[in-house]
Each structure stands twice: as structure tokens, then as C-alpha cells.
Amino acid sequence: MRTVSSKRYLMCRPTYFDVTYSINPWMDPNRPTSADACLSQWKELHDTLAGLGHDVQVVEPRPGLPDMIFAANGAIVVDGKVLVARFRYEQRVDEAAAYLEWFGRGDWSEVRQAAYVNEGEGDFLYVGGEILAGTGFRSDLRAHDEVREFFGRPVVSLNLIDPRFYHLDTALAVLGDRDIMYYPAAFSRDSQAALAERFPDAILADEADAAVFGLNAVSDGRNVVLSRRATGLAAKLKERGYFPVGADLTEPLKAGGSVKCCTLELRG
Ligand code: ARG
């Protein structure tokens, strides 16, 4: 039986959710969205995480920032230190101010905005004392060095090559202390080799599960909240002693995000 570790998460209510521009291949501004459906899917995710016993906090959404639901992009929080994002695209740049303000009111040992383009936990995932870092579409390679220096933790750079999986957290999920699952074809050959060497026992996702964003998952070490459509992954997780918890996030998926994108982990 795997053990749960109690987590703190930050989420952002999708009050202003919409797809009004396209900065990834999932976003089609001509396809209708429903703010109501999005809100009820978001609430279900919020209540699922809270129901698992985690402390879920919220940051106020701001009008004119329809992607603010994707709280994972707001910052990287490790050891009580906060590196706030610097977004690549102009449409999201102003989200950083909301996170600077929210973290500024909290009890963190240091809060600073990244100097280089850095899309927070979208591209930086903490696992077993080190940080896996994605680049290729969003976060700047120089941000990897900045993260290494700021947190004083080893950083492993990984190259993303498939535009559908433009953030690291769309292609790889941390399950436990030394345990991950990922979709190999989203990474360059070198990065695939680095992952295989570091995580020989990782769960490998197939394309069908990756394409419904099954890897955009949140784990507490035992319960893994992931897209209900990722049925293959759910079965693999069960085999490994995890408890998959299905979530329905078809509205946020229209903007290219699912469970993990909506959830930023706050590590004290
Ligand atoms: N529409 C958003 C963007 O393209 C989606 C962000 C998804 N977030 C994530 N952590 N992968 O920036």
C-alpha cells in the first residue's frame, strides 16, 4: 500500500475562462466554450483534492486573463521559496502580477519573479530532491540555470519536441518520491535516454492516454487524479499500487490544460 503525503495546493477559479486566442495547438477560438461547465468541472477537481485531505487555497482570477485557471504556470514553490513565472506570450504576461501579489502576502522565505521565460510548474517538476525542467516550446533554457541557482537543487533539462505537449507537465507526471510516468515520444532522443536512465521503473504512457492529457495528473503518493478518459493509464497505475481518481476536465482541455495545469503545489 502506498502512503499519502498531505499536500498544499493553489488553484484559480475559472471565472473569466474562455479561448479567445491560440498559443498552443489545442486552442481554437472558433470552438465554443462554456464558462459554466468549466466552473463546475473546476469545482469538482477542487473538491476532489480537498476531499482527499489536502489544503487547497485559491488565488483571485483577474478579468482579461482567460488562462488564469492554469495555476500550475504561476510559480515554482520548493523549500518555502517562490520563483514567480515569466510568461512567454503577451496574452498571459499579466498573470505574474497576481501571483507576485498573492505570494507577497504569504509567509515565504523568498519571493521573486524569474528573469528568464519560465512557465512555473508547467515546465518544472520537483521529484525526489531534484527538478526536471522542460524546454523547447515555453520556458527558456536559461531559466533552467536560474532555477538551479535559486533553489540550490539539481536541475535536469529535458527537450520537448511535439507541439501538442508544449509544457513538461503535459508529457510527464510525478507520482512519488522517485516515481514518474511519461510519454517518451514527446521528448528528444537524448532526453528519452536521460529519463530511461534516471527512472528505469517509470510507467510509460501510450499516445492515446497522452492525447487526452492523462499525464497532466496530480499525485499525493497514493491517489493520482487524472483525466477520466485516460483509461489505459488508470489501469497501469492500479497495477503499480496507485489509486487512480478520475476527473472530467473537457472544458479546460479546449485551452490545452487538465488536472495538473489547474493545480500548483506549495512546498513548505
Ligand atoms: N492555454 C494555456 C497556455 O497555452 C494552457 C496552459 C496549461 N498549463 C500547463 N501547466 N500545462 O499557456
Coordinates of N, CA, C and O and ligand atoms in Angstrom, one line a residue, residues 21-24 27 67 70-73 87 89 92 95 119 121-123 138 166-170 213 216 252 254-258 260-262, ligand 1:
Y21 N -7.7 33.3 -27.9 CA -6.5 33.4 -28.7 C -6.0 32.0 -28.7 O -6.5 31.0 -28.1
S22 N -4.9 31.8 -29.5 CA -4.4 30.4 -29.7 C -2.9 30.5 -29.5 O -2.1 31.0 -30.3
I23 N -2.4 29.9 -28.4 CA -0.9 29.8 -28.2 C -0.4 28.4 -28.0 O 0.7 28.2 -27.6
N24 N -1.3 27.5 -28.3 CA -0.9 26.0 -28.3 C -1.9 25.3 -29.3 O -3.0 25.9 -29.5
M27 N -5.9 25.1 -28.7 CA -6.7 26.2 -28.6 C -7.3 26.7 -30.0 O -6.5 27.1 -30.9
D67 N -6.7 32.5 -19.3 CA -5.9 31.3 -19.0 C -5.5 31.2 -17.5 O -4.7 30.3 -17.1
F70 N -5.0 28.1 -15.1 CA -3.9 27.2 -15.1 C -2.9 27.7 -14.1 O -1.8 28.1 -14.4
A71 N -3.2 27.5 -12.8 CA -2.4 28.0 -11.7 C -1.0 27.3 -11.7 O -0.1 27.9 -11.1
A72 N -0.9 26.1 -12.3 CA 0.5 25.5 -12.2 C 1.5 26.4 -12.9 O 2.7 26.3 -12.5
N73 N 1.1 27.2 -13.8 CA 2.1 28.1 -14.5 C 2.5 29.3 -13.7 O 3.4 30.0 -14.1
F87 N 5.9 34.8 -18.2 CA 5.2 34.1 -19.3 C 5.8 34.4 -20.7 O 6.3 35.5 -20.9
Y89 N 4.1 34.3 -23.7 CA 3.2 35.0 -24.6 C 2.6 36.2 -23.9 O 2.1 36.1 -22.7
R92 N -0.5 36.2 -21.6 CA -0.5 35.7 -20.2 C 0.4 36.5 -19.3 O 0.5 36.2 -18.1
E95 N -0.5 37.7 -15.8 CA -0.8 36.8 -14.7 C 0.2 36.9 -13.6 O -0.1 36.7 -12.4
E119 N 7.6 29.1 -17.2 CA 6.2 28.9 -17.0 C 5.9 28.0 -15.8 O 5.0 27.2 -15.9
E121 N 5.4 25.5 -12.8 CA 5.3 24.1 -12.7 C 4.8 23.5 -14.0 O 4.7 22.2 -14.1
G122 N 4.4 24.3 -15.0 CA 4.1 23.7 -16.3 C 5.4 23.1 -16.9 O 5.3 22.0 -17.5
D123 N 6.5 23.7 -16.6 CA 7.8 23.2 -17.1 C 8.8 22.7 -16.1 O 9.9 22.2 -16.4
R138 N 8.2 26.6 -24.4 CA 7.9 27.7 -23.5 C 9.1 28.2 -22.7 O 9.7 29.2 -23.0
Y166 N 3.5 20.8 -25.1 CA 4.3 22.0 -25.1 C 4.9 22.4 -23.8 O 5.8 23.2 -23.7
H167 N 4.2 21.8 -22.7 CA 4.8 22.0 -21.3 C 5.2 20.6 -20.8 O 4.5 19.6 -21.1
L168 N 6.2 20.6 -20.0 CA 6.6 19.3 -19.4 C 5.5 18.6 -18.7 O 5.4 17.4 -18.8
D169 N 4.6 19.3 -18.0 CA 3.5 18.7 -17.3 C 2.4 18.1 -18.1 O 1.4 17.5 -17.6
T170 N 2.5 18.3 -19.5 CA 1.6 17.6 -20.4 C 2.1 16.2 -20.8 O 1.4 15.5 -21.4
F213 N -4.5 14.0 -22.3 CA -3.9 14.7 -21.2 C -3.9 13.9 -19.9 O -3.9 14.4 -18.8
N216 N -1.3 14.8 -17.4 CA -1.4 16.0 -16.7 C -2.1 15.8 -15.4 O -3.3 16.2 -15.2
P252 N -11.4 22.9 -19.7 CA -10.0 23.4 -19.7 C -9.2 22.8 -20.8 O -8.2 23.4 -21.4
K254 N -9.9 22.4 -23.8 CA -10.0 23.3 -25.0 C -9.0 24.4 -25.0 O -8.7 25.0 -26.1
A255 N -8.4 24.7 -23.9 CA -7.3 25.7 -23.8 C -6.0 25.0 -23.6 O -4.9 25.6 -23.5
G256 N -6.0 23.6 -23.7 CA -4.7 22.9 -23.6 C -4.3 22.6 -22.2 O -3.1 22.5 -21.9
G257 N -5.2 22.3 -21.3 CA -4.8 22.0 -19.9 C -5.8 21.0 -19.3 O -6.9 20.9 -19.7
S258 N -5.3 20.3 -18.2 CA -6.1 19.4 -17.5 C -5.8 19.5 -16.0 O -5.5 20.6 -15.5
K260 N -3.4 18.7 -13.7 CA -2.1 19.3 -13.2 C -2.0 20.8 -13.5 O -1.6 21.6 -12.7
C261 N -2.4 21.2 -14.7 CA -2.3 22.6 -15.1 C -3.1 23.5 -14.2 O -2.8 24.7 -14.0
C262 N -4.2 22.9 -13.6 CA -5.0 23.7 -12.7 C -4.5 23.8 -11.3 O -5.2 24.3 -10.4
Ligands
ARG1 N1 -3.7 27.9 -22.6 C1 -2.6 27.8 -21.7 C2 -1.3 28.0 -22.4 O1 -1.2 27.7 -23.5 C3 -2.6 26.4 -21.1 C4 -1.6 26.2 -20.0 C5 -1.6 24.8 -19.5 N2 -0.9 24.7 -18.3 C6 0.1 23.8 -18.0 N3 0.6 23.8 -16.8 N4 0.4 22.9 -18.9 O2 -0.4 28.7 -21.8

